[in-house]
Amino acid sequence: MALWGCLFLGQLAGLLFLPFIACGEVHIHHVDHHTQMMESDGCDWFLGSWVHDYSYPLYDASDCPFIGTGFDCLKNGRPDEDYLKYRWQPSQCDLPRFNGKEFLERLRGKRILFVGDSLSFNQWKSLTCMLHSAVPSSNYTFTETKAGGKFSFQEYASSVAIKKNGFLVDVVVDKKIGRILKLDSISSGDQWLGFDVLVFNSFHWWTHTGRYRTWDYFQLGDELIKEMDRVEAYKIAMATWAKWVDENINPSKTRVFFQGVSAVHVMGSEWGEPGAKQCIGQTEPVKGSVYPGGRLPAEDALRSIIRGMKNPVFLLDITLLTQLRKDGHPSVYAGQGKALVDCSHWCLAGVPDSWNELLYAALFGEANRFLRS
C-alpha cells in the first residue's frame, strides 16, 4: 500500500455553522489545550473513551466495494471482530449518530475535498462506505487513481473527492540535486479551490527515514538543508499552508477542516506493554481516557499554527482517540502477508469511521444545520 479546530462561526450558502453539543449552551473561547474549543459545561468532543456498542460497525465491509485491499482486515484474514464494536464517547456529552442519508440530503449540490496522505485516504474510503451503505440503491460513480479519487451521487449532485498530497507544500525534482521539499512554497493550491468543504491532513510523511523518505533536501528560501528537526520542518510547512488558506479561502463559502495527527503503535512501552511486537495481536483499546505514552510534539505544533490563523479552521483533534486504539490497525492483515506489519493505517470498518462521525457532527449536528432539510 502506498503511504499515502477549532470551531468557527461562518456562513455557507447563507447558513450558520455551530457545533453540536448535547448538553446545553454553546460557548467559544481560546484555550491552550485546543485552538478553539467546543464547550458546554466543560464538554470537549475529543476527550473521552471507547465504549462497547453492539450496534456498531456502521456498515459491513463486505458490502462496500471501495475499501480496497489494504484496509479490509476481515477479508485479509483477521480472526477477531471485537474491534468493530467500539464507539467513541466524549466524557461529558454525546455525538449525534451518523445518518448517511441526511448527510447526502444536506450536501445536495455541494462538494467535499480531502487533501493529504494515506490517512486521508483511510478517512475518504471510510466515508464512501458510510454513505454507500446509507443509500445502497442510489446511482453513483467512483474513480480512483494513484493521485486521488472521486465518489459522486447523481441523485444528490454531490461528491466526495480526494487528492494525494502528503506534505501540502511543494516537492520539486532538480536533476543535479535530487528531490527538494520546499517548506515555504505551495503551487498546487489552485486544485483546492471551488469546494464547499476542505479536509486537509499532513504529518506521517514527515517522519519517514531511509528508503521511505521521499525527499533529499529541505529548502527554506534560497537555503538547501540536508537534515533538520522534523517537527520544526513540519511547523514551517504548516505555517505556509495556513498562510495559503488565509489568503485564498473565503470562509463564507468554504469550510476548512484539518485532520489531526493520527497515532501509530510500534512501541508497546507507550501503552504499558513493553513486550508487545508493535500492534501485532492487539484486540482491545487502551482503557480509559489517558494514553500512557503522552502527547505528540506535532500536536502542539499544529495547534499553534491553527491558533494564529486569520481564517477559522476546525481541528479534528483525533490524536487521543487514535492513541487509545492500539487494536484498530491492519497489523499483519493488510493484504500483503505477514511480511508487512501496518500499525499506522486503520482497518475498515473501524477507527476512521469515528473521524467521519465527528465531521458529520461538526457539519450537520443538531445545533449546526450546515444545510436545512
PDB file of C-alpha atoms in Angstrom, residues 118-251:
ATOM      1  CA  SER A 118      -2.720   7.787   3.196  1.00  0.00           C
ATOM      2  CA  LEU A 119      -4.559   8.676   6.411  1.00  0.00           C
ATOM      3  CA  SER A 120      -6.729  10.978   4.321  1.00  0.00           C
ATOM      4  CA  PHE A 121      -7.378   8.013   2.035  1.00  0.00           C
ATOM      5  CA  ASN A 122      -8.311   5.998   5.099  1.00  0.00           C
ATOM      6  CA  GLN A 123     -10.904   8.619   6.066  1.00  0.00           C
ATOM      7  CA  TRP A 124     -12.142   9.085   2.498  1.00  0.00           C
ATOM      8  CA  LYS A 125     -12.634   5.343   1.993  1.00  0.00           C
ATOM      9  CA  SER A 126     -14.466   5.199   5.326  1.00  0.00           C
ATOM     10  CA  LEU A 127     -16.836   7.986   4.282  1.00  0.00           C
ATOM     11  CA  THR A 128     -17.562   6.397   0.898  1.00  0.00           C
ATOM     12  CA  CYS A 129     -18.573   3.182   2.678  1.00  0.00           C
ATOM     13  CA  MET A 130     -20.689   5.028   5.249  1.00  0.00           C
ATOM     14  CA  LEU A 131     -22.566   6.913   2.533  1.00  0.00           C
ATOM     15  CA  HIS A 132     -22.953   3.958   0.189  1.00  0.00           C
ATOM     16  CA  SER A 133     -24.393   1.809   2.982  1.00  0.00           C
ATOM     17  CA  ALA A 134     -26.974   4.523   3.724  1.00  0.00           C
ATOM     18  CA  VAL A 135     -28.316   4.627   0.136  1.00  0.00           C
ATOM     19  CA  PRO A 136     -27.187   1.351  -1.438  1.00  0.00           C
ATOM     20  CA  SER A 137     -29.633   1.652  -4.346  1.00  0.00           C
ATOM     21  CA  SER A 138     -28.638   5.194  -5.311  1.00  0.00           C
ATOM     22  CA  ASN A 139     -26.663   5.550  -8.535  1.00  0.00           C
ATOM     23  CA  TYR A 140     -23.062   6.600  -8.048  1.00  0.00           C
ATOM     24  CA  THR A 141     -19.759   6.913  -9.859  1.00  0.00           C
ATOM     25  CA  PHE A 142     -16.444   6.001  -8.262  1.00  0.00           C
ATOM     26  CA  THR A 143     -12.974   6.586  -9.666  1.00  0.00           C
ATOM     27  CA  GLU A 144      -9.600   6.094  -8.024  1.00  0.00           C
ATOM     28  CA  THR A 145      -6.028   6.613  -9.235  1.00  0.00           C
ATOM     29  CA  LYS A 146      -2.651   6.936  -7.545  1.00  0.00           C
ATOM     30  CA  ALA A 147      -3.204  10.702  -7.470  1.00  0.00           C
ATOM     31  CA  GLY A 148      -6.682  10.708  -5.929  1.00  0.00           C
ATOM     32  CA  GLY A 149     -10.271   9.739  -6.421  1.00  0.00           C
ATOM     33  CA  LYS A 150     -13.869  10.874  -6.578  1.00  0.00           C
ATOM     34  CA  PHE A 151     -17.146   9.448  -5.317  1.00  0.00           C
ATOM     35  CA  SER A 152     -20.294  11.080  -6.709  1.00  0.00           C
ATOM     36  CA  PHE A 153     -24.035  10.619  -6.266  1.00  0.00           C
ATOM     37  CA  GLN A 154     -26.005  11.787  -9.288  1.00  0.00           C
ATOM     38  CA  GLU A 155     -29.234  11.877  -7.281  1.00  0.00           C
ATOM     39  CA  TYR A 156     -27.777  14.417  -4.860  1.00  0.00           C
ATOM     40  CA  ALA A 157     -25.499  16.271  -7.299  1.00  0.00           C
ATOM     41  CA  SER A 158     -22.770  15.955  -4.666  1.00  0.00           C
ATOM     42  CA  SER A 159     -19.294  14.482  -4.494  1.00  0.00           C
ATOM     43  CA  VAL A 160     -16.597  13.497  -2.027  1.00  0.00           C
ATOM     44  CA  ALA A 161     -13.150  13.630  -3.623  1.00  0.00           C
ATOM     45  CA  ILE A 162      -9.527  13.252  -2.568  1.00  0.00           C
ATOM     46  CA  LYS A 163      -6.175  14.493  -3.837  1.00  0.00           C
ATOM     47  CA  LYS A 164      -2.922  12.889  -2.763  1.00  0.00           C
ATOM     48  CA  ASN A 165      -0.575  15.428  -1.220  1.00  0.00           C
ATOM     49  CA  GLY A 166       1.385  14.176   1.758  1.00  0.00           C
ATOM     50  CA  PHE A 167       3.234  17.399   2.574  1.00  0.00           C
ATOM     51  CA  LEU A 168       0.791  20.102   1.347  1.00  0.00           C
ATOM     52  CA  VAL A 169       3.876  22.121   0.373  1.00  0.00           C
ATOM     53  CA  ASP A 170       5.853  21.571  -2.834  1.00  0.00           C
ATOM     54  CA  VAL A 171       8.280  18.799  -3.685  1.00  0.00           C
ATOM     55  CA  VAL A 172      10.307  19.504  -6.842  1.00  0.00           C
ATOM     56  CA  VAL A 173      12.973  17.480  -8.631  1.00  0.00           C
ATOM     57  CA  ASP A 174      16.296  19.001  -9.601  1.00  0.00           C
ATOM     58  CA  LYS A 175      18.315  16.778 -11.951  1.00  0.00           C
ATOM     59  CA  LYS A 176      21.575  17.694 -10.218  1.00  0.00           C
ATOM     60  CA  ILE A 177      20.439  17.872  -6.594  1.00  0.00           C
ATOM     61  CA  GLY A 178      17.507  15.469  -6.366  1.00  0.00           C
ATOM     62  CA  ARG A 179      14.148  15.859  -4.644  1.00  0.00           C
ATOM     63  CA  ILE A 180      13.659  19.127  -2.793  1.00  0.00           C
ATOM     64  CA  LEU A 181      10.957  19.636  -0.160  1.00  0.00           C
ATOM     65  CA  LYS A 182      10.203  23.370  -0.291  1.00  0.00           C
ATOM     66  CA  LEU A 183       8.888  24.367   3.109  1.00  0.00           C
ATOM     67  CA  ASP A 184       7.695  27.817   2.044  1.00  0.00           C
ATOM     68  CA  SER A 185       6.052  27.084  -1.310  1.00  0.00           C
ATOM     69  CA  ILE A 186       2.623  25.843  -2.453  1.00  0.00           C
ATOM     70  CA  SER A 187       1.991  25.688  -6.190  1.00  0.00           C
ATOM     71  CA  SER A 188      -0.871  23.156  -6.253  1.00  0.00           C
ATOM     72  CA  GLY A 189      -3.366  25.237  -4.294  1.00  0.00           C
ATOM     73  CA  ASP A 190      -5.492  26.062  -7.334  1.00  0.00           C
ATOM     74  CA  GLN A 191      -6.626  22.423  -7.266  1.00  0.00           C
ATOM     75  CA  TRP A 192      -8.180  23.017  -3.846  1.00  0.00           C
ATOM     76  CA  LEU A 193     -10.344  25.964  -4.829  1.00  0.00           C
ATOM     77  CA  GLY A 194     -14.071  25.900  -5.513  1.00  0.00           C
ATOM     78  CA  PHE A 195     -15.034  23.264  -2.943  1.00  0.00           C
ATOM     79  CA  ASP A 196     -17.576  23.741  -0.166  1.00  0.00           C
ATOM     80  CA  VAL A 197     -15.678  21.702   2.416  1.00  0.00           C
ATOM     81  CA  LEU A 198     -11.916  21.074   2.562  1.00  0.00           C
ATOM     82  CA  VAL A 199     -10.369  18.475   4.870  1.00  0.00           C
ATOM     83  CA  PHE A 200      -6.571  18.711   4.979  1.00  0.00           C
ATOM     84  CA  ASN A 201      -4.062  16.348   6.531  1.00  0.00           C
ATOM     85  CA  SER A 202      -0.296  16.093   6.777  1.00  0.00           C
ATOM     86  CA  PHE A 203       2.117  14.514   9.205  1.00  0.00           C
ATOM     87  CA  HIS A 204       3.143  10.912   8.605  1.00  0.00           C
ATOM     88  CA  TRP A 205       5.334  11.556   5.570  1.00  0.00           C
ATOM     89  CA  TRP A 206       7.401  13.972   7.656  1.00  0.00           C
ATOM     90  CA  THR A 207       8.579  11.108   9.879  1.00  0.00           C
ATOM     91  CA  HIS A 208       9.876   8.860   7.094  1.00  0.00           C
ATOM     92  CA  THR A 209      13.527   7.832   7.020  1.00  0.00           C
ATOM     93  CA  GLY A 210      15.727   5.649   4.850  1.00  0.00           C
ATOM     94  CA  ARG A 211      14.118   4.268   1.703  1.00  0.00           C
ATOM     95  CA  TYR A 212      10.710   5.601   2.767  1.00  0.00           C
ATOM     96  CA  ARG A 213      11.940   9.195   2.758  1.00  0.00           C
ATOM     97  CA  THR A 214      10.613  10.906  -0.374  1.00  0.00           C
ATOM     98  CA  TRP A 215      12.928  13.925  -0.456  1.00  0.00           C
ATOM     99  CA  ASP A 216      16.675  14.578  -0.436  1.00  0.00           C
ATOM    100  CA  TYR A 217      16.825  18.173   0.792  1.00  0.00           C
ATOM    101  CA  PHE A 218      14.671  20.695   2.594  1.00  0.00           C
ATOM    102  CA  GLN A 219      14.586  24.173   1.140  1.00  0.00           C
ATOM    103  CA  LEU A 220      13.700  27.360   3.010  1.00  0.00           C
ATOM    104  CA  GLY A 221      14.075  30.493   0.940  1.00  0.00           C
ATOM    105  CA  ASP A 222      17.291  30.004  -1.025  1.00  0.00           C
ATOM    106  CA  GLU A 223      18.860  27.715   1.555  1.00  0.00           C
ATOM    107  CA  LEU A 224      19.134  23.971   0.976  1.00  0.00           C
ATOM    108  CA  ILE A 225      19.245  21.894   4.166  1.00  0.00           C
ATOM    109  CA  LYS A 226      20.177  18.217   4.174  1.00  0.00           C
ATOM    110  CA  GLU A 227      18.538  17.464   7.505  1.00  0.00           C
ATOM    111  CA  MET A 228      16.667  19.360  10.196  1.00  0.00           C
ATOM    112  CA  ASP A 229      14.352  18.687  13.113  1.00  0.00           C
ATOM    113  CA  ARG A 230      11.276  17.108  11.572  1.00  0.00           C
ATOM    114  CA  VAL A 231       8.743  18.778  13.855  1.00  0.00           C
ATOM    115  CA  GLU A 232      10.311  22.159  13.137  1.00  0.00           C
ATOM    116  CA  ALA A 233      10.171  21.473   9.392  1.00  0.00           C
ATOM    117  CA  TYR A 234       6.548  20.380   9.760  1.00  0.00           C
ATOM    118  CA  LYS A 235       5.701  23.541  11.667  1.00  0.00           C
ATOM    119  CA  ILE A 236       7.249  25.763   8.977  1.00  0.00           C
ATOM    120  CA  ALA A 237       5.358  23.924   6.246  1.00  0.00           C
ATOM    121  CA  MET A 238       2.057  24.096   8.100  1.00  0.00           C
ATOM    122  CA  ALA A 239       2.585  27.835   8.552  1.00  0.00           C
ATOM    123  CA  THR A 240       2.942  28.025   4.755  1.00  0.00           C
ATOM    124  CA  TRP A 241      -0.308  26.075   4.374  1.00  0.00           C
ATOM    125  CA  ALA A 242      -2.049  28.342   6.901  1.00  0.00           C
ATOM    126  CA  LYS A 243      -0.900  31.439   5.008  1.00  0.00           C
ATOM    127  CA  TRP A 244      -2.303  29.941   1.806  1.00  0.00           C
ATOM    128  CA  VAL A 245      -5.681  29.288   3.450  1.00  0.00           C
ATOM    129  CA  ASP A 246      -5.820  32.780   4.905  1.00  0.00           C
ATOM    130  CA  GLU A 247      -5.044  34.367   1.552  1.00  0.00           C
ATOM    131  CA  ASN A 248      -7.096  32.147  -0.763  1.00  0.00           C
ATOM    132  CA  ILE A 249     -10.125  30.737   1.052  1.00  0.00           C
ATOM    133  CA  ASN A 250     -13.315  32.694   1.608  1.00  0.00           C
ATOM    134  CA  PRO A 251     -14.748  31.359   4.890  1.00  0.00           C
TER     135      PRO A 251
END
